[in-house]
PDB file of C-alpha atoms in Angstrom:
ATOM      1  CA  LEU A   1     -10.671-105.227  60.695  1.00 80.00           C
ATOM      2  CA  LEU A   2      -8.187-103.448  62.963  1.00 87.00           C
ATOM      3  CA  ALA A   3      -6.345-106.716  63.581  1.00 90.00           C
ATOM      4  CA  CYS A   4      -6.055-107.327  59.831  1.00 89.00           C
ATOM      5  CA  ILE A   5      -4.761-103.803  59.223  1.00 90.00           C
ATOM      6  CA  PHE A   6      -2.161-104.010  61.997  1.00 91.00           C
ATOM      7  CA  ILE A   7      -0.947-107.433  60.865  1.00 90.00           C
ATOM      8  CA  SER A   8      -0.693-106.218  57.265  1.00 90.00           C
ATOM      9  CA  LEU A   9       1.329-103.183  58.318  1.00 88.00           C
ATOM     10  CA  TYR A  10       3.654-105.210  60.531  1.00 88.00           C
ATOM     11  CA  TYR A  11       4.221-108.314  58.417  1.00 85.00           C
ATOM     12  CA  HIS A  12       3.262-107.362  54.851  1.00 84.00           C
ATOM     13  CA  PHE A  13       3.858-103.629  54.651  1.00 85.00           C
ATOM     14  CA  GLU A  14       5.452-103.518  51.207  1.00 88.00           C
ATOM     15  CA  ASP A  15       2.992-105.917  49.581  1.00 86.00           C
ATOM     16  CA  SER A  16      -0.139-104.494  51.203  1.00 84.00           C
ATOM     17  CA  THR A  17       0.653-100.852  50.359  1.00 87.00           C
ATOM     18  CA  TYR A  18       1.905-101.516  46.817  1.00 86.00           C
ATOM     19  CA  THR A  19      -0.093-100.131  43.881  1.00 87.00           C
ATOM     20  CA  HIS A  20       0.479 -99.974  40.137  1.00 85.00           C
ATOM     21  CA  CYS A  21       1.708 -96.370  40.529  1.00 87.00           C
ATOM     22  CA  GLN A  22       4.716 -97.586  42.540  1.00 86.00           C
ATOM     23  CA  VAL A  23       4.731 -94.543  44.822  1.00 89.00           C
ATOM     24  CA  SER A  24       5.051 -94.478  48.607  1.00 88.00           C
ATOM     25  CA  ASN A  25       1.905 -95.298  50.578  1.00 89.00           C
ATOM     26  CA  TYR A  26       1.493 -95.903  54.284  1.00 92.00           C
ATOM     27  CA  LEU A  27      -1.846 -97.673  54.744  1.00 93.00           C
ATOM     28  CA  PRO A  28      -3.303-100.711  52.964  1.00 92.00           C
ATOM     29  CA  SER A  29      -6.759-100.639  51.467  1.00 90.00           C
ATOM     30  CA  ILE A  30      -9.265-102.952  53.128  1.00 90.00           C
ATOM     31  CA  SER A  31      -9.191-105.283  50.125  1.00 87.00           C
ATOM     32  CA  SER A  32      -5.419-105.541  50.457  1.00 88.00           C
ATOM     33  CA  ALA A  33      -5.501-105.902  54.247  1.00 89.00           C
ATOM     34  CA  ILE A  34      -7.829-108.928  54.112  1.00 85.00           C
ATOM     35  CA  SER A  35      -6.283-110.703  51.123  1.00 84.00           C
ATOM     36  CA  ARG A  36      -3.201-112.319  52.695  1.00 84.00           C
ATOM     37  CA  GLU A  37      -2.547-114.949  55.344  1.00 86.00           C
ATOM     38  CA  PRO A  38      -3.400-114.947  58.216  1.00 89.00           C
ATOM     39  CA  GLU A  39      -5.459-111.767  57.753  1.00 88.00           C
ATOM     40  CA  ARG A  40      -7.929-113.380  55.370  1.00 88.00           C
ATOM     41  CA  TYR A  41      -8.705-116.163  57.864  1.00 90.00           C
ATOM     42  CA  ILE A  42      -9.285-113.713  60.705  1.00 92.00           C
ATOM     43  CA  TRP A  43     -11.575-111.577  58.552  1.00 89.00           C
ATOM     44  CA  ARG A  44     -13.505-114.491  57.067  1.00 91.00           C
ATOM     45  CA  SER A  45     -14.056-116.048  60.476  1.00 92.00           C
ATOM     46  CA  CYS A  46     -15.507-112.817  61.863  1.00 92.00           C
ATOM     47  CA  ILE A  47     -17.706-112.214  58.814  1.00 91.00           C
ATOM     48  CA  GLY A  48     -18.920-115.817  58.861  1.00 89.00           C
ATOM     49  CA  LEU A  49     -19.870-115.609  62.539  1.00 91.00           C
ATOM     50  CA  HIS A  50     -21.840-112.383  62.247  1.00 87.00           C
ATOM     51  CA  SER A  51     -23.431-112.782  58.799  1.00 91.00           C
ATOM     52  CA  ALA A  52     -26.295-115.032  59.970  1.00 91.00           C
ATOM     53  CA  PRO A  53     -27.409-112.614  62.740  1.00 91.00           C
ATOM     54  CA  ARG A  54     -27.324-109.781  60.192  1.00 92.00           C
ATOM     55  CA  TYR A  55     -29.668-111.673  57.876  1.00 94.00           C
ATOM     56  CA  LEU A  56     -31.932-112.245  60.873  1.00 93.00           C
ATOM     57  CA  ALA A  57     -31.756-108.554  61.817  1.00 93.00           C
ATOM     58  CA  ALA A  58     -32.866-107.581  58.295  1.00 95.00           C
ATOM     59  CA  VAL A  59     -36.014-109.687  58.654  1.00 95.00           C
ATOM     60  CA  VAL A  60     -36.639-108.393  62.196  1.00 94.00           C
ATOM     61  CA  TYR A  61     -36.474-104.798  60.967  1.00 94.00           C
ATOM     62  CA  PHE A  62     -38.852-105.599  58.109  1.00 95.00           C
ATOM     63  CA  ASN A  63     -41.402-107.061  60.531  1.00 94.00           C
ATOM     64  CA  PHE A  64     -40.941-104.026  62.788  1.00 92.00           C
ATOM     65  CA  TYR A  65     -41.615-101.627  59.916  1.00 93.00           C
ATOM     66  CA  ARG A  66     -44.562-103.692  58.723  1.00 92.00           C
ATOM     67  CA  GLN A  67     -46.228-103.287  62.118  1.00 90.00           C
ATOM     68  CA  ARG A  68     -45.501 -99.566  62.308  1.00 87.00           C
ATOM     69  CA  PHE A  69     -46.634 -98.790  58.754  1.00 88.00           C
ATOM     70  CA  ALA A  70     -49.533-101.218  58.360  1.00 84.00           C
ATOM     71  CA  ALA A  71     -51.758 -98.460  56.934  1.00 80.00           C
ATOM     72  CA  ARG A  72     -49.107 -96.547  54.965  1.00 84.00           C
ATOM     73  CA  LEU A  73     -48.406 -98.031  51.536  1.00 86.00           C
ATOM     74  CA  PRO A  74     -45.398 -95.824  50.571  1.00 89.00           C
ATOM     75  CA  GLU A  75     -43.571 -96.712  53.787  1.00 92.00           C
ATOM     76  CA  LEU A  76     -44.490-100.391  53.393  1.00 93.00           C
ATOM     77  CA  LEU A  77     -42.921-100.381  49.939  1.00 95.00           C
ATOM     78  CA  LEU A  78     -39.829 -98.646  51.307  1.00 95.00           C
ATOM     79  CA  SER A  79     -39.685-101.262  54.065  1.00 96.00           C
ATOM     80  CA  GLY A  80     -39.594-104.014  51.454  1.00 96.00           C
ATOM     81  CA  LEU A  81     -36.862-102.186  49.545  1.00 97.00           C
ATOM     82  CA  ALA A  82     -34.906-101.724  52.782  1.00 97.00           C
ATOM     83  CA  LEU A  83     -35.098-105.483  53.343  1.00 97.00           C
ATOM     84  CA  VAL A  84     -33.779-106.187  49.840  1.00 97.00           C
ATOM     85  CA  CYS A  85     -30.945-103.665  50.301  1.00 97.00           C
ATOM     86  CA  SER A  86     -30.011-105.097  53.685  1.00 97.00           C
ATOM     87  CA  LEU A  87     -29.869-108.646  52.318  1.00 97.00           C
ATOM     88  CA  ALA A  88     -27.852-107.457  49.304  1.00 97.00           C
ATOM     89  CA  GLU A  89     -25.468-105.508  51.546  1.00 97.00           C
ATOM     90  CA  ASN A  90     -24.752-108.545  53.695  1.00 96.00           C
ATOM     91  CA  THR A  91     -24.417-110.814  50.652  1.00 96.00           C
ATOM     92  CA  GLY A  92     -21.986-108.376  49.026  1.00 95.00           C
ATOM     93  CA  LEU A  93     -19.953-108.272  52.240  1.00 94.00           C
ATOM     94  CA  VAL A  94     -19.783-112.071  52.390  1.00 94.00           C
ATOM     95  CA  LEU A  95     -18.802-112.234  48.717  1.00 93.00           C
ATOM     96  CA  LEU A  96     -15.981-109.691  48.933  1.00 90.00           C
ATOM     97  CA  SER A  97     -14.761-111.363  52.129  1.00 89.00           C
ATOM     98  CA  TYR A  98     -14.603-114.926  50.837  1.00 89.00           C
ATOM     99  CA  VAL A  99     -13.245-114.022  47.393  1.00 87.00           C
ATOM    100  CA  ALA A 100     -10.097-111.960  47.931  1.00 80.00           C
ATOM    101  CA  SER A 101      -8.873-109.371  45.443  1.00 76.00           C
ATOM    102  CA  THR A 102      -5.738-111.488  44.965  1.00 74.00           C
ATOM    103  CA  GLU A 103      -7.859-114.524  44.013  1.00 77.00           C
ATOM    104  CA  THR A 104     -10.603-113.419  41.606  1.00 82.00           C
ATOM    105  CA  TYR A 105     -10.498-109.635  41.341  1.00 82.00           C
ATOM    106  CA  LYS A 106     -13.661-109.224  39.245  1.00 89.00           C
ATOM    107  CA  VAL A 107     -15.822-111.192  41.687  1.00 90.00           C
ATOM    108  CA  HIS A 108     -14.302-109.323  44.644  1.00 86.00           C
ATOM    109  CA  LYS A 109     -14.908-105.992  42.896  1.00 90.00           C
ATOM    110  CA  ASN A 110     -18.550-106.837  42.155  1.00 93.00           C
ATOM    111  CA  GLY A 111     -19.044-107.874  45.774  1.00 92.00           C
ATOM    112  CA  PHE A 112     -17.587-104.558  46.930  1.00 92.00           C
ATOM    113  CA  ILE A 113     -19.791-102.539  44.561  1.00 94.00           C
ATOM    114  CA  THR A 114     -22.868-104.470  45.709  1.00 96.00           C
ATOM    115  CA  PHE A 115     -21.959-103.865  49.342  1.00 95.00           C
ATOM    116  CA  ILE A 116     -21.352-100.123  48.961  1.00 95.00           C
ATOM    117  CA  ALA A 117     -24.358 -99.384  46.721  1.00 96.00           C
ATOM    118  CA  SER A 118     -26.847-101.382  48.780  1.00 97.00           C
ATOM    119  CA  SER A 119     -25.378-100.015  52.015  1.00 97.00           C
ATOM    120  CA  LEU A 120     -25.845 -96.377  50.995  1.00 97.00           C
ATOM    121  CA  LEU A 121     -29.363 -96.997  49.696  1.00 97.00           C
ATOM    122  CA  HIS A 122     -30.284 -98.968  52.812  1.00 98.00           C
ATOM    123  CA  MET A 123     -29.098 -96.175  55.103  1.00 98.00           C
ATOM    124  CA  LEU A 124     -30.972 -93.560  53.070  1.00 97.00           C
ATOM    125  CA  ILE A 125     -34.229 -95.542  53.186  1.00 97.00           C
ATOM    126  CA  THR A 126     -33.772 -96.285  56.881  1.00 96.00           C
ATOM    127  CA  CYS A 127     -33.327 -92.582  57.682  1.00 96.00           C
ATOM    128  CA  ARG A 128     -36.515 -91.811  55.760  1.00 95.00           C
ATOM    129  CA  LEU A 129     -38.486 -94.494  57.604  1.00 94.00           C
ATOM    130  CA  TRP A 130     -37.222 -93.361  60.978  1.00 93.00           C
ATOM    131  CA  TYR A 131     -38.032 -89.748  60.120  1.00 92.00           C
ATOM    132  CA  VAL A 132     -41.654 -90.844  59.724  1.00 91.00           C
ATOM    133  CA  ILE A 133     -41.488 -92.892  62.924  1.00 87.00           C
ATOM    134  CA  ARG A 134     -40.097 -89.960  64.888  1.00 83.00           C
ATOM    135  CA  ARG A 135     -42.784 -87.674  63.505  1.00 80.00           C
ATOM    136  CA  ASN A 136     -45.643 -89.994  64.468  1.00 75.00           C
ATOM    137  CA  TYR A 137     -44.439 -92.065  67.423  1.00 67.00           C
ATOM    138  CA  VAL A 138     -42.271 -89.995  69.713  1.00 68.00           C
ATOM    139  CA  SER A 139     -40.172 -91.637  72.417  1.00 80.00           C
ATOM    140  CA  GLN A 140     -36.712 -90.728  73.635  1.00 84.00           C
ATOM    141  CA  GLU A 141     -35.155 -93.921  72.249  1.00 85.00           C
ATOM    142  CA  GLU A 142     -36.714 -93.361  68.825  1.00 85.00           C
ATOM    143  CA  VAL A 143     -35.540 -89.750  68.674  1.00 88.00           C
ATOM    144  CA  THR A 144     -32.012 -90.745  69.703  1.00 90.00           C
ATOM    145  CA  SER A 145     -31.961 -93.592  67.188  1.00 91.00           C
ATOM    146  CA  TYR A 146     -33.120 -91.362  64.333  1.00 93.00           C
ATOM    147  CA  LEU A 147     -30.625 -88.583  65.090  1.00 94.00           C
ATOM    148  CA  TRP A 148     -27.675 -90.976  65.228  1.00 96.00           C
ATOM    149  CA  LYS A 149     -28.789 -92.763  62.080  1.00 96.00           C
ATOM    150  CA  LEU A 150     -28.961 -89.436  60.251  1.00 96.00           C
ATOM    151  CA  ARG A 151     -25.563 -88.258  61.517  1.00 97.00           C
ATOM    152  CA  LEU A 152     -23.866 -91.536  60.656  1.00 98.00           C
ATOM    153  CA  PHE A 153     -25.460 -91.642  57.211  1.00 98.00           C
ATOM    154  CA  LEU A 154     -24.249 -88.131  56.371  1.00 98.00           C
ATOM    155  CA  PHE A 155     -20.789 -88.937  57.737  1.00 98.00           C
ATOM    156  CA  ASN A 156     -20.703 -92.181  55.737  1.00 98.00           C
ATOM    157  CA  VAL A 157     -21.662 -90.422  52.500  1.00 98.00           C
ATOM    158  CA  SER A 158     -19.030 -87.720  53.084  1.00 98.00           C
ATOM    159  CA  CYS A 159     -16.312 -90.304  53.725  1.00 97.00           C
ATOM    160  CA  PHE A 160     -17.354 -92.316  50.680  1.00 96.00           C
ATOM    161  CA  ALA A 161     -17.164 -89.201  48.490  1.00 97.00           C
ATOM    162  CA  ALA A 162     -13.706 -88.387  49.864  1.00 97.00           C
ATOM    163  CA  ALA A 163     -12.515 -91.979  49.351  1.00 96.00           C
ATOM    164  CA  ALA A 164     -13.788 -91.982  45.761  1.00 96.00           C
ATOM    165  CA  TYR A 165     -12.053 -88.648  45.091  1.00 97.00           C
ATOM    166  CA  PHE A 166      -8.679 -89.809  46.430  1.00 96.00           C
ATOM    167  CA  PHE A 167      -8.955 -93.165  44.642  1.00 94.00           C
ATOM    168  CA  ARG A 168      -9.577 -91.416  41.334  1.00 95.00           C
ATOM    169  CA  ARG A 169      -6.817 -88.881  42.007  1.00 95.00           C
ATOM    170  CA  HIS A 170      -4.338 -91.643  42.853  1.00 94.00           C
ATOM    171  CA  ASN A 171      -5.076 -93.521  39.636  1.00 91.00           C
ATOM    172  CA  LYS A 172      -4.889 -90.344  37.545  1.00 92.00           C
ATOM    173  CA  PHE A 173      -1.838 -88.578  39.010  1.00 92.00           C
ATOM    174  CA  CYS A 174       0.023 -91.285  41.002  1.00 91.00           C
ATOM    175  CA  GLU A 175       0.916 -88.874  43.818  1.00 92.00           C
ATOM    176  CA  THR A 176       2.742 -90.037  46.935  1.00 91.00           C
ATOM    177  CA  GLY A 177       0.455 -90.660  49.908  1.00 90.00           C
ATOM    178  CA  VAL A 178      -2.844 -90.097  48.105  1.00 94.00           C
ATOM    179  CA  TYR A 179      -3.702 -93.793  48.225  1.00 94.00           C
ATOM    180  CA  THR A 180      -3.116 -93.603  51.986  1.00 95.00           C
ATOM    181  CA  LEU A 181      -5.823 -90.948  52.225  1.00 96.00           C
ATOM    182  CA  PHE A 182      -8.128 -93.172  50.186  1.00 95.00           C
ATOM    183  CA  ALA A 183      -7.481 -96.066  52.575  1.00 95.00           C
ATOM    184  CA  ALA A 184      -8.097 -93.894  55.654  1.00 96.00           C
ATOM    185  CA  PHE A 185     -11.464 -92.698  54.364  1.00 97.00           C
ATOM    186  CA  GLU A 186     -12.322 -96.246  53.305  1.00 95.00           C
ATOM    187  CA  TYR A 187     -11.813 -97.328  56.928  1.00 95.00           C
ATOM    188  CA  LEU A 188     -14.139 -94.546  58.068  1.00 97.00           C
ATOM    189  CA  VAL A 189     -16.793 -95.686  55.578  1.00 96.00           C
ATOM    190  CA  VAL A 190     -16.741 -99.173  57.073  1.00 95.00           C
ATOM    191  CA  PHE A 191     -16.600 -98.030  60.701  1.00 96.00           C
ATOM    192  CA  SER A 192     -19.505 -95.612  60.227  1.00 97.00           C
ATOM    193  CA  ASN A 193     -21.457 -98.408  58.537  1.00 96.00           C
ATOM    194  CA  MET A 194     -20.845-100.592  61.584  1.00 95.00           C
ATOM    195  CA  ALA A 195     -21.922 -97.782  63.903  1.00 96.00           C
ATOM    196  CA  PHE A 196     -25.090 -97.250  61.848  1.00 96.00           C
ATOM    197  CA  HIS A 197     -26.084-100.879  62.344  1.00 95.00           C
ATOM    198  CA  MET A 198     -25.295-100.615  66.059  1.00 94.00           C
ATOM    199  CA  THR A 199     -28.114 -98.081  66.467  1.00 93.00           C
ATOM    200  CA  ALA A 200     -30.293-101.199  66.668  1.00 92.00           C
ATOM    201  CA  PHE A 201     -29.454-100.956  70.377  1.00 89.00           C
ATOM    202  CA  TRP A 202     -32.003 -98.147  70.686  1.00 89.00           C
ATOM    203  CA  ASP A 203     -34.484 -99.866  68.390  1.00 86.00           C
ATOM    204  CA  PHE A 204     -34.482-103.293  70.049  1.00 81.00           C
ATOM    205  CA  GLY A 205     -32.651-102.751  73.328  1.00 64.00           C
ATOM    206  CA  SER A 206     -35.307-104.553  75.365  1.00 64.00           C
ATOM    207  CA  THR A 207     -36.026-107.275  72.789  1.00 63.00           C
ATOM    208  CA  GLU A 208     -35.057-110.886  73.378  1.00 63.00           C
ATOM    209  CA  VAL A 209     -34.383-113.348  70.565  1.00 62.00           C
ATOM    210  CA  MET A 210     -35.259-116.958  71.336  1.00 64.00           C
ATOM    211  CA  VAL A 211     -34.545-120.006  69.201  1.00 60.00           C
ATOM    212  CA  ALA A 212     -36.703-122.893  70.430  1.00 61.00           C
ATOM    213  CA  THR A 213     -37.943-126.309  69.382  1.00 63.00           C
ATOM    214  CA  PRO A 214     -41.730-126.856  69.619  1.00 62.00           C
ATOM    215  CA  PRO A 215     -43.023-129.702  71.841  1.00 65.00           C
ATOM    216  CA  GLU A 216     -43.424-133.103  70.216  1.00 62.00           C
ATOM    217  CA  GLY A 217     -47.210-132.792  70.043  1.00 57.00           C
ATOM    218  CA  LYS A 218     -47.052-129.475  68.157  1.00 56.00           C
ATOM    219  CA  ARG A 219     -44.727-130.494  65.353  1.00 53.00           C
ATOM    220  CA  TYR A 220     -46.318-130.584  61.913  1.00 47.00           C
TER     221      TYR A 220
END
């Protein structure tokens, strides 16, 4: 993401910061930063490489929750909803990445909405599940994981609210620099989302993932 932003600012400053208001802006939105060449290829390559592990991580978390909440129906239902939200979040991210705003805007917009909505709901559900885990199964890693998840969720929501406010204000009043503030908070939304997912380090820090082929005699 940072590479795409820097390239956009250096090579495509006027195009990437242009809006219908035609006022001065100094940062491109993420959609604008990943919509031109070579930025789009850098972004799509990175998203393509990490999307499969994220789908796998969603299933791993679901199995983890299913073991922890085997006798708790409300949390089991929330675990299933968290899985759906995680899959939708990743799918929305792939969609908005591979369909640029300069190609098919409506599809890109729907991908972005899917990503943001499912991301916020997923983080909310995850914080609730880890609140229950911390209350019933106390370990230092679990406490640390829960506290960081909660902080990052609250920070993410605050940045999203600020981004939405500045986006609306820009479209309504066309003030100089307001779209730049929207873009800055949009970056923070994405970075805090990344950091939220990185708390998996405390959840599965000692876990190994193995992809293996069964012996010939055990194939069915």
